[in-house]
GROMACS .gro file of C-alpha atoms in nm:
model
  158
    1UNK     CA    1   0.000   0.000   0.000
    2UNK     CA    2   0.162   0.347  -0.094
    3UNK     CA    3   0.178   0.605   0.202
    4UNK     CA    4  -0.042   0.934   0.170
    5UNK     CA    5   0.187   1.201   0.052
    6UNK     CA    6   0.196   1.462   0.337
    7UNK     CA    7   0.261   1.780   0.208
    8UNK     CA    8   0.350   2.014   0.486
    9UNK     CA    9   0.578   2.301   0.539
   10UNK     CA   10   0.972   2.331   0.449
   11UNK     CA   11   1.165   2.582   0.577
   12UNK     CA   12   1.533   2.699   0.535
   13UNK     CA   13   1.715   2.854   0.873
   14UNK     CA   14   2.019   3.041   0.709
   15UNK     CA   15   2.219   3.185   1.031
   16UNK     CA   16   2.517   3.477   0.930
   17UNK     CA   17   2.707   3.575   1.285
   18UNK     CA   18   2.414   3.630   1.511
   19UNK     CA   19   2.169   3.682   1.219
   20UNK     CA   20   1.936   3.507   1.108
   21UNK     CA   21   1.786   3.509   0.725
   22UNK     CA   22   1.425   3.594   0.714
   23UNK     CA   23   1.122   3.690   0.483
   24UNK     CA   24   0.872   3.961   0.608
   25UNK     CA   25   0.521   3.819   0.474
   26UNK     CA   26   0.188   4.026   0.447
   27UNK     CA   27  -0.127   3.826   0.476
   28UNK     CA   28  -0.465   3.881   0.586
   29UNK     CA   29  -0.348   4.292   0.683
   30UNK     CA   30  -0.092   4.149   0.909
   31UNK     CA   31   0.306   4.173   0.873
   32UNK     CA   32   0.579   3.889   1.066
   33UNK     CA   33   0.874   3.754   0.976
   34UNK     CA   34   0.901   3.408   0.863
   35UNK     CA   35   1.215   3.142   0.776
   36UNK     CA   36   1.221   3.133   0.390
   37UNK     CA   37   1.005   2.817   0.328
   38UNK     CA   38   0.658   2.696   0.192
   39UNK     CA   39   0.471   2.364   0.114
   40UNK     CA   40   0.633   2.037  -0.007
   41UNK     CA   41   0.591   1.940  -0.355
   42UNK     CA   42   0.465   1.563  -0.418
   43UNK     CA   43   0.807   1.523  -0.628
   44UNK     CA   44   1.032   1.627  -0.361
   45UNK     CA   45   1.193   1.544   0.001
   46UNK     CA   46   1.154   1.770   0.236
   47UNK     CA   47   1.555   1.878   0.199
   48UNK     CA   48   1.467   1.942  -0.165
   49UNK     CA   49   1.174   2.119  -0.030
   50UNK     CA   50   1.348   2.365   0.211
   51UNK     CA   51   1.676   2.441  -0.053
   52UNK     CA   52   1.431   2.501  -0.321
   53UNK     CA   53   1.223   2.746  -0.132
   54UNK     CA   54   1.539   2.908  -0.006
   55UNK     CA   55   1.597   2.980  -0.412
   56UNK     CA   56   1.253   3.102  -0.492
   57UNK     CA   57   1.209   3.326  -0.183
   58UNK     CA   58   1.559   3.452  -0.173
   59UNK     CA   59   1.773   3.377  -0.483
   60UNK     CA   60   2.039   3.208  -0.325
   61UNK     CA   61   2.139   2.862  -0.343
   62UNK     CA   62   2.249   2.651  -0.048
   63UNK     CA   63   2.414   2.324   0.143
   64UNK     CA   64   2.199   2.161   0.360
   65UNK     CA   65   2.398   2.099   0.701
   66UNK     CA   66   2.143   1.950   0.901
   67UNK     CA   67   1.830   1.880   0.959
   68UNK     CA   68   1.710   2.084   1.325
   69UNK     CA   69   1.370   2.021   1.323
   70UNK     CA   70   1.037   1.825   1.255
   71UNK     CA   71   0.679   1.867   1.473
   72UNK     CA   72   0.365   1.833   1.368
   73UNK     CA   73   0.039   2.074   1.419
   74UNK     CA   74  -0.235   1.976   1.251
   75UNK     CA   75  -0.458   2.097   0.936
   76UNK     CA   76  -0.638   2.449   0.973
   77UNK     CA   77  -0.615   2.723   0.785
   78UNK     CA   78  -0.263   2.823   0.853
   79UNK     CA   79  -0.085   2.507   0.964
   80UNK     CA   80   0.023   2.244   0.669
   81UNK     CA   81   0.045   1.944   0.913
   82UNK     CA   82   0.421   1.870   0.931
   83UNK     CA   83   0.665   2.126   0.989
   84UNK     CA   84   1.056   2.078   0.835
   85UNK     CA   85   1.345   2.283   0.938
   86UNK     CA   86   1.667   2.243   0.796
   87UNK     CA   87   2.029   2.454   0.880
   88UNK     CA   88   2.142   2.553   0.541
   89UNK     CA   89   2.472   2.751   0.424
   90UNK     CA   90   2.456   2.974   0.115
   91UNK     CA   91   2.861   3.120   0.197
   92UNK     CA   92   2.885   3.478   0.089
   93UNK     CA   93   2.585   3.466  -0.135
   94UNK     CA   94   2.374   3.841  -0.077
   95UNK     CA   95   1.985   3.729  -0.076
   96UNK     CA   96   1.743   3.915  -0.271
   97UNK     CA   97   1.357   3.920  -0.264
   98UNK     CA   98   1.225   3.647  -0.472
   99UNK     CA   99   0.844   3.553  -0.518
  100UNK     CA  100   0.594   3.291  -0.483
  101UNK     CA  101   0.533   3.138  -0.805
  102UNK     CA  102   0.224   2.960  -0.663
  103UNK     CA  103   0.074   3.323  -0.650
  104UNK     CA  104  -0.020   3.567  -0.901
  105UNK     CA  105   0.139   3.903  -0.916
  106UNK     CA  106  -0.110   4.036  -0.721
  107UNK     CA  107  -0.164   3.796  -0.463
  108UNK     CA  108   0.219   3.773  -0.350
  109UNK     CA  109   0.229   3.800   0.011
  110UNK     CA  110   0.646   3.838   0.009
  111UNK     CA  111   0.752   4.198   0.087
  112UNK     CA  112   1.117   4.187   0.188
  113UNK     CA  113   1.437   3.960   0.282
  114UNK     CA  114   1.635   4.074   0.500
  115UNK     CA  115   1.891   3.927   0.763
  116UNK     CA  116   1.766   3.969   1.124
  117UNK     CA  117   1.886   3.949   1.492
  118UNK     CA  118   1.664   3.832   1.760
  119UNK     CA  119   1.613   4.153   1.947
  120UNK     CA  120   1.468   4.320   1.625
  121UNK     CA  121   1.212   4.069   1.638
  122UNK     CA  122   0.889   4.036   1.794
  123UNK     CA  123   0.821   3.815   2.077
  124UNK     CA  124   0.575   3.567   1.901
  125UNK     CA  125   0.821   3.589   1.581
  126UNK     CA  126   1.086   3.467   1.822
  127UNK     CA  127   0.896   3.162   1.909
  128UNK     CA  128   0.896   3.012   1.574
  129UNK     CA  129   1.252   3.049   1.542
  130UNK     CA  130   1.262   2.831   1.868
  131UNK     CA  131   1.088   2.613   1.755
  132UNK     CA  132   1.251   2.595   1.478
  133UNK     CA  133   1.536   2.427   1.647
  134UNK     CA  134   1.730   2.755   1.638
  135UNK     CA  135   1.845   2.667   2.020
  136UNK     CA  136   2.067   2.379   1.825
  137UNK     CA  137   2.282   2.666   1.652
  138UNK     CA  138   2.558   2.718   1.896
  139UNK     CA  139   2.619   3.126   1.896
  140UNK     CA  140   2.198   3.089   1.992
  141UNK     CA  141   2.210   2.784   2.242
  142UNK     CA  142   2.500   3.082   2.381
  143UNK     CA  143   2.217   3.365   2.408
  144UNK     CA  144   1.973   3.111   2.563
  145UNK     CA  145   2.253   3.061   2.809
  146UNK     CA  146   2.233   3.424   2.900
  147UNK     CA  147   1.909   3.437   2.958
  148UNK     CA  148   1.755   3.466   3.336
  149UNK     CA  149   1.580   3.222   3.529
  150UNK     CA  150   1.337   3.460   3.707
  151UNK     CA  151   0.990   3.407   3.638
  152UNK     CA  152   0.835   3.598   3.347
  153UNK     CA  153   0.447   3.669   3.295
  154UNK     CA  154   0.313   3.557   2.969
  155UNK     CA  155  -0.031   3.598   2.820
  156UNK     CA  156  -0.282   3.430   2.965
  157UNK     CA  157  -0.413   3.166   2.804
  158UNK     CA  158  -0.775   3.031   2.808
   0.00000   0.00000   0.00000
């Protein structure tokens, strides 16, 4: 019997220093940054997945070092099941904003690339680079090092 192809989400982390390579997306009226990445094709493993999306979204091609993530969330209108995060070196390479070719023109929700340290990020941004596996990139696993163990408040939730 031939396994349901599971599409889910690629995604390329692409770390410079203490940057980090990201894609600011527009959708629904709202602006975040995002790893450059996007849905599986049926043809393709998820590697092929993450390095192509990389090229699409950012013009650069890449190595794939490692795989530093994999976690499931379900199907809604967001989510795409499967999440895949691979480390991926492009060298010297300067990325520049590419497009969605799944989208027309006028439907492209890309609106810049640019690299990115965490403390120009938002909070909930920050997150998905966690769990991203971000924490397995040693000048990051550093800054979580730093970090203090006193008790923060967080939204509630309910």
């Amino acid at each position: 019997m031939e396994k349901e192809f599971q599409r889910g989400r690629v995604q390329a982390l692409v770390v410079r220093g203490n940057k980090i390579l990201l894609v600011r997306h527009c959708l629904d009226g709202e602006e975040y940054w995002v790893l450059p990445g996007g849905g599986r094709e049926p043809y393709e493993t998820p590697e092929e997945g993450a390095l192509r999306e990389l090229k699409e979204e950012c013009g650069v091609d890449g190595v794939l070092v490692r795989k530093t993530s994999e976690y499931y969330l379900g199907y809604d209108k967001y989510n795409a099941g499967c999440y895949w995060t691979y480390l991926i070196d492009i060298g010297a390479q300067e990325p520049v904003l590419g497009y969605d070719p799944e989208l027309s023109e006028s439907e492209q929700v890309l609106r810049a690339v640019e690299w990115k340290a965490l403390d120009e990020l938002s909070e909930r941004d920050r997150a998905w680079l966690w769990s991203a596996g971000l924490i397995s990139v040693p000048q990051f696993g550093e800054e979580l090092n730093s970090w203090s163990r006193e008790v923060s408040p967080t939204k509630k939730i309910n």
